[in-house]
Short mmCIF file of C-alpha atoms in Angstrom, two decimals:
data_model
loop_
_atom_site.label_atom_id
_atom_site.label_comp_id
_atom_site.label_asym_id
_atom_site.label_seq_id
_atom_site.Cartn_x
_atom_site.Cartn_y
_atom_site.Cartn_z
CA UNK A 1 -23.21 -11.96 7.27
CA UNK A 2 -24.76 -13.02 3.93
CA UNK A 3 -26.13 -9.58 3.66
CA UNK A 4 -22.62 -8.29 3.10
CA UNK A 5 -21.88 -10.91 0.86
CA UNK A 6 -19.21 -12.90 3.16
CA UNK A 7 -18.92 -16.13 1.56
CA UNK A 8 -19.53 -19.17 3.89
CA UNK A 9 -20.72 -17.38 7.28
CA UNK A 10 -20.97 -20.64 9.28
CA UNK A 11 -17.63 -21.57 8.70
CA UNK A 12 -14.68 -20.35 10.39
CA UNK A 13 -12.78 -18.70 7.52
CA UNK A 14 -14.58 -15.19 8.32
CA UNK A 15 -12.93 -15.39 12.01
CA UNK A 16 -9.56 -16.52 10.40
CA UNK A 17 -9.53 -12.86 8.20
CA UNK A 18 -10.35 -10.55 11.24
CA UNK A 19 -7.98 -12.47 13.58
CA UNK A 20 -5.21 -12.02 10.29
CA UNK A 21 -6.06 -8.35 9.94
CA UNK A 22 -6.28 -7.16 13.87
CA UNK A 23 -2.72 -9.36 14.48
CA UNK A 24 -1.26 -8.00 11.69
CA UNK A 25 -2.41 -4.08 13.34
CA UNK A 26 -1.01 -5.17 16.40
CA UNK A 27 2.41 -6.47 15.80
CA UNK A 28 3.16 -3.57 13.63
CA UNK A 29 1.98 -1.19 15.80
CA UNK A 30 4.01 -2.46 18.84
CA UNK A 31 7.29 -3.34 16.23
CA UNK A 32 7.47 0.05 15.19
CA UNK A 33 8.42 2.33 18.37
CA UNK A 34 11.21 -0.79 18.86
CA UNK A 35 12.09 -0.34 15.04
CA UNK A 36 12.36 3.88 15.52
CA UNK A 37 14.63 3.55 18.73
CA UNK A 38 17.70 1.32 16.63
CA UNK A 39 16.61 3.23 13.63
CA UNK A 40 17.84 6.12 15.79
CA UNK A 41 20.89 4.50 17.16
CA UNK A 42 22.28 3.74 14.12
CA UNK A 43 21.52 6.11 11.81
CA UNK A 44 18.72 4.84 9.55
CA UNK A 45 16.94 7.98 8.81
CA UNK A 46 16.28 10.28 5.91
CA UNK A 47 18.38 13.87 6.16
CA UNK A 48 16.26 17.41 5.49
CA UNK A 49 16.68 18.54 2.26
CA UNK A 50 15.25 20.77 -0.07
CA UNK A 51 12.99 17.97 -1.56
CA UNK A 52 11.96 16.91 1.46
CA UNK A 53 9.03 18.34 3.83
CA UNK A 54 10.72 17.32 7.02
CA UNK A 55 13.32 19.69 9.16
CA UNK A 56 14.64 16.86 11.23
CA UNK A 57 16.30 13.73 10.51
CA UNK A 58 13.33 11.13 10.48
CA UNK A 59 13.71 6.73 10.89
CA UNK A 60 13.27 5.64 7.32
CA UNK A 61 12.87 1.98 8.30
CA UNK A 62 8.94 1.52 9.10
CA UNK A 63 8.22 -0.53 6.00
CA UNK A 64 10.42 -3.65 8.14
CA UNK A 65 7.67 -3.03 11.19
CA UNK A 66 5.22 -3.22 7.71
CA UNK A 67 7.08 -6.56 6.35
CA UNK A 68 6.94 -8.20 10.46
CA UNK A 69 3.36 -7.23 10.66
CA UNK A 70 2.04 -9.58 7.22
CA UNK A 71 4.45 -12.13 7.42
CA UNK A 72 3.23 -12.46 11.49
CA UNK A 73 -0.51 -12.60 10.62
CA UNK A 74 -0.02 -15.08 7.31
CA UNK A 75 1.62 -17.43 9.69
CA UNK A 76 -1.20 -16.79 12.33
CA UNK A 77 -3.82 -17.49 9.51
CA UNK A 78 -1.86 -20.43 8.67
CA UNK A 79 -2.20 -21.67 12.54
CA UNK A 80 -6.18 -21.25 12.15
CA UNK A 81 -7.11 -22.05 8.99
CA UNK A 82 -4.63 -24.85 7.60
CA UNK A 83 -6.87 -26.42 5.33
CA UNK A 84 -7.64 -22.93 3.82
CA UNK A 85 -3.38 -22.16 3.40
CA UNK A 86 -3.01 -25.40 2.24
CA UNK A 87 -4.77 -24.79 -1.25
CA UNK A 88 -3.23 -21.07 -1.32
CA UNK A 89 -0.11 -21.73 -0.24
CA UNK A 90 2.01 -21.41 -3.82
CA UNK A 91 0.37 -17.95 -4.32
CA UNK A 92 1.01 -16.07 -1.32
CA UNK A 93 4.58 -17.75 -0.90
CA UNK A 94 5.32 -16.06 -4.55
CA UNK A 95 3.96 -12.85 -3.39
CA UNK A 96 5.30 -12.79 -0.27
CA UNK A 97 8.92 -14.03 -1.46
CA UNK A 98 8.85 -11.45 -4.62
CA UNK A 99 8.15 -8.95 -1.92
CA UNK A 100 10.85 -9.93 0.05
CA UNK A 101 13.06 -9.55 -2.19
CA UNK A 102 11.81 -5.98 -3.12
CA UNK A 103 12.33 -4.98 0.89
CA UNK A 104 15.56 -5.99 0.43
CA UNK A 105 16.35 -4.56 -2.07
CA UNK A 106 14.44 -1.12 -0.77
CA UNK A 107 16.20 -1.32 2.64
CA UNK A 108 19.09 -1.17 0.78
CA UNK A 109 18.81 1.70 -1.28
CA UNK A 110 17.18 3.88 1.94
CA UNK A 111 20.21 3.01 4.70
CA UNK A 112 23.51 2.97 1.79
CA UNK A 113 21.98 4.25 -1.24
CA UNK A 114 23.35 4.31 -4.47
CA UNK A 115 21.68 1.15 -6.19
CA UNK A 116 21.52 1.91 -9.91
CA UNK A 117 17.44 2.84 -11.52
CA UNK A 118 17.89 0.06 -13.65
CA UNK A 119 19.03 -2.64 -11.22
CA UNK A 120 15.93 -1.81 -8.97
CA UNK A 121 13.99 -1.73 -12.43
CA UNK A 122 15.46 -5.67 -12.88
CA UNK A 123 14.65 -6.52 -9.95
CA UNK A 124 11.19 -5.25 -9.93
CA UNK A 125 10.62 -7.04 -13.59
CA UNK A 126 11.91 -10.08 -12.23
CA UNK A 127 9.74 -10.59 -9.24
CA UNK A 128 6.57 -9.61 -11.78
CA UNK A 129 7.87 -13.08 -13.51
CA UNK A 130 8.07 -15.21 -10.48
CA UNK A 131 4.36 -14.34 -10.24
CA UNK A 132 3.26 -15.24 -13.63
CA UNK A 133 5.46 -18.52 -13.60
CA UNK A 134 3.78 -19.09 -10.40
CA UNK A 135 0.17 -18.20 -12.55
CA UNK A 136 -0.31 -15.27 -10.88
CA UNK A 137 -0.92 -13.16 -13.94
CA UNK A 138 -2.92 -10.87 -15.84
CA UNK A 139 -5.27 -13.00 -19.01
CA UNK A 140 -5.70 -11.17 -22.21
CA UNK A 141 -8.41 -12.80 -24.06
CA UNK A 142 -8.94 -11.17 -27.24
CA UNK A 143 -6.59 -11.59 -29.92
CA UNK A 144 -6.36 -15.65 -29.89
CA UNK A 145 -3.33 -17.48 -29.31
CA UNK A 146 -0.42 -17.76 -29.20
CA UNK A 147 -0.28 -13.54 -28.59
CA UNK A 148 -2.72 -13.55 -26.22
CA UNK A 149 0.05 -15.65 -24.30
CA UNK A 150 2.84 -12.69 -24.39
CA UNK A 151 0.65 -9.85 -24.19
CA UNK A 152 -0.49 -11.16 -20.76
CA UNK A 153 2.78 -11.82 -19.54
CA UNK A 154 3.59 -8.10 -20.70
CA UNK A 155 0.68 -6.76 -19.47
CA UNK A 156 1.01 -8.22 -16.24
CA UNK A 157 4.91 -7.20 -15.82
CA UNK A 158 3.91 -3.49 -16.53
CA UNK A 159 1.04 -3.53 -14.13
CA UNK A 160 3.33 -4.95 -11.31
CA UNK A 161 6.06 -2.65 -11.97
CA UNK A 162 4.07 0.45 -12.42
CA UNK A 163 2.12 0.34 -9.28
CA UNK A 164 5.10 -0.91 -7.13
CA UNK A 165 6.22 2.24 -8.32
CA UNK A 166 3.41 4.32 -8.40
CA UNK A 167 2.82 3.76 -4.42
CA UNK A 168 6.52 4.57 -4.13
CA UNK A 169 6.64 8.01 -5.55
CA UNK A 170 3.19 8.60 -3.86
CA UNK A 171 5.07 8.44 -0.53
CA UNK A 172 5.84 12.24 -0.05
CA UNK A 173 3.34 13.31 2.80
CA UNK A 174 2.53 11.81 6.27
CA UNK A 175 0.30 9.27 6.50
CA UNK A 176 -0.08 9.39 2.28
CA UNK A 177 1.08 5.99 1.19
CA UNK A 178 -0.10 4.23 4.29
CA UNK A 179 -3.62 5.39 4.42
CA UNK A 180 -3.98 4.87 0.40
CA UNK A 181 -2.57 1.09 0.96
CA UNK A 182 -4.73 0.66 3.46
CA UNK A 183 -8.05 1.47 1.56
CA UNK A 184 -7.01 -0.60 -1.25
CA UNK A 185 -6.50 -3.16 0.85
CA UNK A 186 -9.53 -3.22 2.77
CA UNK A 187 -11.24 -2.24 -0.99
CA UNK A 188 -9.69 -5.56 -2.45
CA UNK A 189 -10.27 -7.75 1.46
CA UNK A 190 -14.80 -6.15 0.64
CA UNK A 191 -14.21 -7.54 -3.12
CA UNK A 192 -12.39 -10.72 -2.70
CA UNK A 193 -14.66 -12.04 0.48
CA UNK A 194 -17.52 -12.85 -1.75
CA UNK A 195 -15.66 -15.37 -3.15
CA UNK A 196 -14.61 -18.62 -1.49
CA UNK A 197 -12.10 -19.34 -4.64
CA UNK A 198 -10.63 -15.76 -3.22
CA UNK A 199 -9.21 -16.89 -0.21
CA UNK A 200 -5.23 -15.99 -0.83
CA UNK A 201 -6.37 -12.42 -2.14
CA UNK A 202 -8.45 -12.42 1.20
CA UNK A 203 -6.12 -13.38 3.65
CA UNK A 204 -2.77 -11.40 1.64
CA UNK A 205 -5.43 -8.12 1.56
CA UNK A 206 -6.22 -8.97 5.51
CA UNK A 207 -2.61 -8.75 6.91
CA UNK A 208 -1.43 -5.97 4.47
CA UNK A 209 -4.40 -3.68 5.60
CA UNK A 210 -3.77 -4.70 9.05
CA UNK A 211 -0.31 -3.50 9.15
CA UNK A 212 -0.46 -0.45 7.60
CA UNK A 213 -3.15 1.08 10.05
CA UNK A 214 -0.45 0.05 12.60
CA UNK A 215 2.14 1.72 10.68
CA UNK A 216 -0.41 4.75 10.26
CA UNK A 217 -0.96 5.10 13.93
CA UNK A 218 2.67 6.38 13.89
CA UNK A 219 2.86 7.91 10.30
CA UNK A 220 -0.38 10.35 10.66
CA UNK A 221 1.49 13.48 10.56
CA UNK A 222 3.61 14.74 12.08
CA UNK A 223 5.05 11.30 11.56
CA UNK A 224 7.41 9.39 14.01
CA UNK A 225 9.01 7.06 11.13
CA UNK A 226 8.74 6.40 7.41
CA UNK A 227 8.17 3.27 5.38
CA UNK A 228 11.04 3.59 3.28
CA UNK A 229 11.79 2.05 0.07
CA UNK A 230 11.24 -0.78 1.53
CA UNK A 231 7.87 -0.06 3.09
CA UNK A 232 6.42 1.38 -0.30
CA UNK A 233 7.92 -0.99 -2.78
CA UNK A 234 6.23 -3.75 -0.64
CA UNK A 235 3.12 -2.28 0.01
CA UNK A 236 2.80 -1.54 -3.66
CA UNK A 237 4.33 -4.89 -5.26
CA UNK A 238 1.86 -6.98 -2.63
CA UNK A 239 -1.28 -4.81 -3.51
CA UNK A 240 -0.15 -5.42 -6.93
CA UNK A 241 -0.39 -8.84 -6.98
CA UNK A 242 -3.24 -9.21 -5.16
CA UNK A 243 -5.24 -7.43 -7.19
CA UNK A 244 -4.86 -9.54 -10.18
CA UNK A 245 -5.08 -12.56 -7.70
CA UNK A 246 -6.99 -15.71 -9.19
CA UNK A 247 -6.53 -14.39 -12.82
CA UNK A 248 -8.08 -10.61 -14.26
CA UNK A 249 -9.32 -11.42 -17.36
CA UNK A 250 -8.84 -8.57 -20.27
CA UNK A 251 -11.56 -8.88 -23.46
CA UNK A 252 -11.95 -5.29 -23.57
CA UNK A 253 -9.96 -2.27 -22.13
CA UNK A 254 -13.17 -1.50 -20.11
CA UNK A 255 -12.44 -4.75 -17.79
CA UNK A 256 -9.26 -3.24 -16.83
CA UNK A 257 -11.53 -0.19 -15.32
CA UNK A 258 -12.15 -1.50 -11.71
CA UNK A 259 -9.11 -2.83 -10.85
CA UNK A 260 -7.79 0.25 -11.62
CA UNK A 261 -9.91 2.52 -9.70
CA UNK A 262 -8.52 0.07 -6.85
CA UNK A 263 -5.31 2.58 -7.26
CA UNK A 264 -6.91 5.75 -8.61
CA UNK A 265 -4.35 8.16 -6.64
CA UNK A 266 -1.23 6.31 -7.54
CA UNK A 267 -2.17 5.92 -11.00
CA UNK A 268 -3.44 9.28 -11.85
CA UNK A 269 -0.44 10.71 -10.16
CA UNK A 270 2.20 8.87 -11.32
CA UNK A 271 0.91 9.19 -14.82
CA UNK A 272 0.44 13.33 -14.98
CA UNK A 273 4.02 13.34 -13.54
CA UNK A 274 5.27 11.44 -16.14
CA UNK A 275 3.05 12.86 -18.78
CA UNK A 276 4.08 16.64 -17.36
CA UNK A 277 7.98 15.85 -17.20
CA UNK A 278 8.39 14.21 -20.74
CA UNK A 279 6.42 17.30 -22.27
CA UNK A 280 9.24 19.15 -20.53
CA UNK A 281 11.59 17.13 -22.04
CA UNK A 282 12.89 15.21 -19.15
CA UNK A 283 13.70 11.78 -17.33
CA UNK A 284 10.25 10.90 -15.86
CA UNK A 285 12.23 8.05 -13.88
CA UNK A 286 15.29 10.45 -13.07
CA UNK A 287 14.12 13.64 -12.51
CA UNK A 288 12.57 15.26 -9.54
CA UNK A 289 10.42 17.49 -8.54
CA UNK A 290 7.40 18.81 -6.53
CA UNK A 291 4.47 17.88 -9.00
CA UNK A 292 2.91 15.24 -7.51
CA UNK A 293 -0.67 15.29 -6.89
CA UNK A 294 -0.14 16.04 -3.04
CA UNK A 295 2.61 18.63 -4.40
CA UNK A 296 -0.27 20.77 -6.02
CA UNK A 297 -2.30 20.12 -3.00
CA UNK A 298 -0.01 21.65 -0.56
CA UNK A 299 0.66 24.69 -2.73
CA UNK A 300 -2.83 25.77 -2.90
CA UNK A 301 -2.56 25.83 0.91
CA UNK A 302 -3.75 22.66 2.19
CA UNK A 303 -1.61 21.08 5.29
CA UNK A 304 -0.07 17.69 5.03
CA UNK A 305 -2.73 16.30 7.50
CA UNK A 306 -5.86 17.41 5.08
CA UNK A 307 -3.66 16.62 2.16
CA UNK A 308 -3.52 13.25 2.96
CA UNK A 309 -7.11 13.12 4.25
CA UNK A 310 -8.58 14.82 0.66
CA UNK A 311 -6.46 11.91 -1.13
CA UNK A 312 -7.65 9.10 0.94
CA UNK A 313 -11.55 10.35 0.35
CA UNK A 314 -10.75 9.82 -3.49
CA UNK A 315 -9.10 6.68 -2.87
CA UNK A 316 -11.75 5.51 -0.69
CA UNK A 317 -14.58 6.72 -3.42
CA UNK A 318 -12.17 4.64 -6.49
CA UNK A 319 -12.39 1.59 -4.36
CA UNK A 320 -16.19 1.83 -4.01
CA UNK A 321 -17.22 2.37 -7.55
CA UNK A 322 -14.85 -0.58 -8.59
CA UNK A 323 -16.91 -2.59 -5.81
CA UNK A 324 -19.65 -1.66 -7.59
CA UNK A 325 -18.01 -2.26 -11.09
CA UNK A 326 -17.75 -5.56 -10.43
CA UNK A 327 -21.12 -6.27 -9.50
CA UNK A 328 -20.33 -6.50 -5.88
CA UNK A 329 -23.71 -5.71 -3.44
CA UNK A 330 -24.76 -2.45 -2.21
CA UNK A 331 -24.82 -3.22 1.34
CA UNK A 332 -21.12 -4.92 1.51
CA UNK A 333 -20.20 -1.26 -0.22
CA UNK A 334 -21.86 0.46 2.08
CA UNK A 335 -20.38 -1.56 5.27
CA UNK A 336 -16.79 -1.29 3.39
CA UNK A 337 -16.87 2.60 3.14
CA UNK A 338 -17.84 2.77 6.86
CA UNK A 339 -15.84 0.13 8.30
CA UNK A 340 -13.06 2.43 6.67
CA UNK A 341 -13.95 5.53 7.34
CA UNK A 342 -14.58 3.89 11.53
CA UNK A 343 -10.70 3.05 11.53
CA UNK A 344 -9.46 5.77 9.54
CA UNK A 345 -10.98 8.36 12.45
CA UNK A 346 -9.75 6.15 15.37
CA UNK A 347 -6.72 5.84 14.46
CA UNK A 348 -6.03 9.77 13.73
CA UNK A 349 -8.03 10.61 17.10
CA UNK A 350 -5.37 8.34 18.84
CA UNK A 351 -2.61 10.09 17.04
CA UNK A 352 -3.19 13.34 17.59
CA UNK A 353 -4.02 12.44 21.40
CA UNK A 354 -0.78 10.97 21.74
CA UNK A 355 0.72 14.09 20.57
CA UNK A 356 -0.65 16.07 22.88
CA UNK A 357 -0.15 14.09 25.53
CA UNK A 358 3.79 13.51 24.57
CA UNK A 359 5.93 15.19 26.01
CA UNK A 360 8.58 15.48 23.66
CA UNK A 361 6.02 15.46 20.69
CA UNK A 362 7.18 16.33 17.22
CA UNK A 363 7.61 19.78 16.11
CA UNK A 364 4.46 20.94 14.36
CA UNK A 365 4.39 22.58 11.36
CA UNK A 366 6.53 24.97 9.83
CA UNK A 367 7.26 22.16 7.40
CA UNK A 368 3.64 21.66 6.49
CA UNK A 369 4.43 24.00 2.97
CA UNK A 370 5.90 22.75 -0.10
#
């Protein structure tokens, strides 16, 4: 163990992660199938349209089977390492309750729609303050105080809200968003483990990565259900925030490098969309389109299965080199990258047996092109 760098191997706190992350797998695994059959019966699902890659209404209410999963295995962790929670406990209640709020508020816009940009925008900015009033924040350390104060809060409010974002408008394949989340969370779990003073970023990283392998399992495509909204706005908001868990400090624009190769994919793609649409002359925010990184993919005649694959190897290969960034040992790298890689495989090998031993499997893919 202390050739991976896991801080404290004798004690139990190790245990109390993999119990976290394999509980959180499990309950949203087995939530999900019950979460697709009501999704079904009552019409939660997002319609074919010439946007989307699917030909069949599809349940658009995974990211609650995502929500059940982390909140199930922070109270589990809670249960087995109380002394641990206790001296956590203010920063994953802010990040859990600023992404409940944002599942809320993303449930809402997938089932009825019609919630205003800008009100989700609010929203969004004001759950990125209940995290820096909480201290949850990003430090700038360069220009002295007092602006030193306000650029952090800004800084940290614009990370928040771009890659809650980001991971939103990266949800456009199967299996895209969850895979990538994932990664980063496993990426961030590697990082954070070699640090006792870690713990909330461990545990938080340890039930999000958990769930969304379960969600994957039914997501690989072709997919069974979507996150949703709500799904991707949590993922991304609790990633987010867990990133910059314990305090990122900024005294050069180099320090913000590893934390954001954490999120190469959604950053680099939300940021040539935007880029490409205001050199167009349009709404970045408003207007859309079929430029997205896995967009470009599936045009030069990739399917959605090795779209999603090609963008979690570069997501994978961010996370490592921020690892390594950060000063984080070679072996732990090396064991993140294959642990991984292990449950990326097993988890498509049991999806695509599934399929073909399902009756009344999906349709395969005439809507595998752009």
């Amino acid at each position: 163990m202390n050739s991976i760098g896991v801080a404290d191997p004798q004690g139990r706190g190790w245990l109390s992660v993999v119990l976290t992350f394999m509980f959180a797998w499990i309950v949203t695994y087995l939530f999900i199938p019950k979460v697709r059959t009501f999704a079904l019966k009552v019409g939660w699902a997002d319609e074919p349209n010439a946007r989307r890659l699917h030909q069949e209404p599809r349940p658009n209410a995974g990211g609650l089977a995502i929500y059940a999963g982390v909140i199930a295995a922070i109270i589990l962790a809670g249960c087995l390492a109380p002394i641990v929670i206790a001296k956590v406990q203010v920063a994953i209640l802010a990040i859990l309750l600023g992404g409940s709020v944002l599942v809320l508020v993303g449930f809402i816009d997938d089932q009825f729609g019609g919630l205003p940009a800008l009100f989700r925008l609010l929203v969004q900015v004001l759950t990125a303050l209940l995290l820096v009033v909480c201290g949850i924040q990003i430090h700038i350390v360069y220009f002295g105080a007092p602006i030193d104060g306000i650029l952090s809060i800004v800084a940290t409010v614009l990370w928040i809200v771009g890659i809650t974002n980001a991971v939103n408008l990266m949800d456009g394949i199967d299996g895209l968003a969850g895979g990538v989340s994932f990664i980063t969370a496993m990426s961030l779990l590697a990082a954070s483990a070699q640090f006792e003073v870690r713990a909330a970023a461990t545990l938080i990283s340890a039930g999000v990565g958990g769930a969304a392998l379960g969600f994957l399992r039914h997501n690989y495509h072709p997919s069974r259900i979507f996150m949703g909204d709500a799904g991707s706005y949590f993922l991304g908001y609790v990633l987010a925030a867990t990133s910059i868990l314990g305090g990122a400090k900024v005294t050069t624009v180099t320090s913000l490098i590893p934390t954001v190769l954490l999120f190469l994919v959604p950053v680099v793609d939300t940021s040539q969309v935007i880029i490409k649409r205001l050199l167009a002359g349009q709404n970045p925010l408003s207007t859309p389109g079929k430029d997205h990184l896995h967009h470009r993919l599936l045009q030069q005649g990739f399917s959605q299965r090795h779209s999603a694959v090609i963008l979690w190897g570069v997501t994978l290969a961010g996370g490592m080199i921020a690892m390594r960034m950060q000063g984080i040992r070679q072996m732990a790298i090396v064991v993140t990258a294959i642990g991984i890689a292990l449950l990326l495989v097993m988890t498509v090998w049991l999806r695509l047996r599934a399929i073909v031993n399902t009756p009344d499997k999906p349709t395969l893919d005439s809507q595998d092109k752009p």
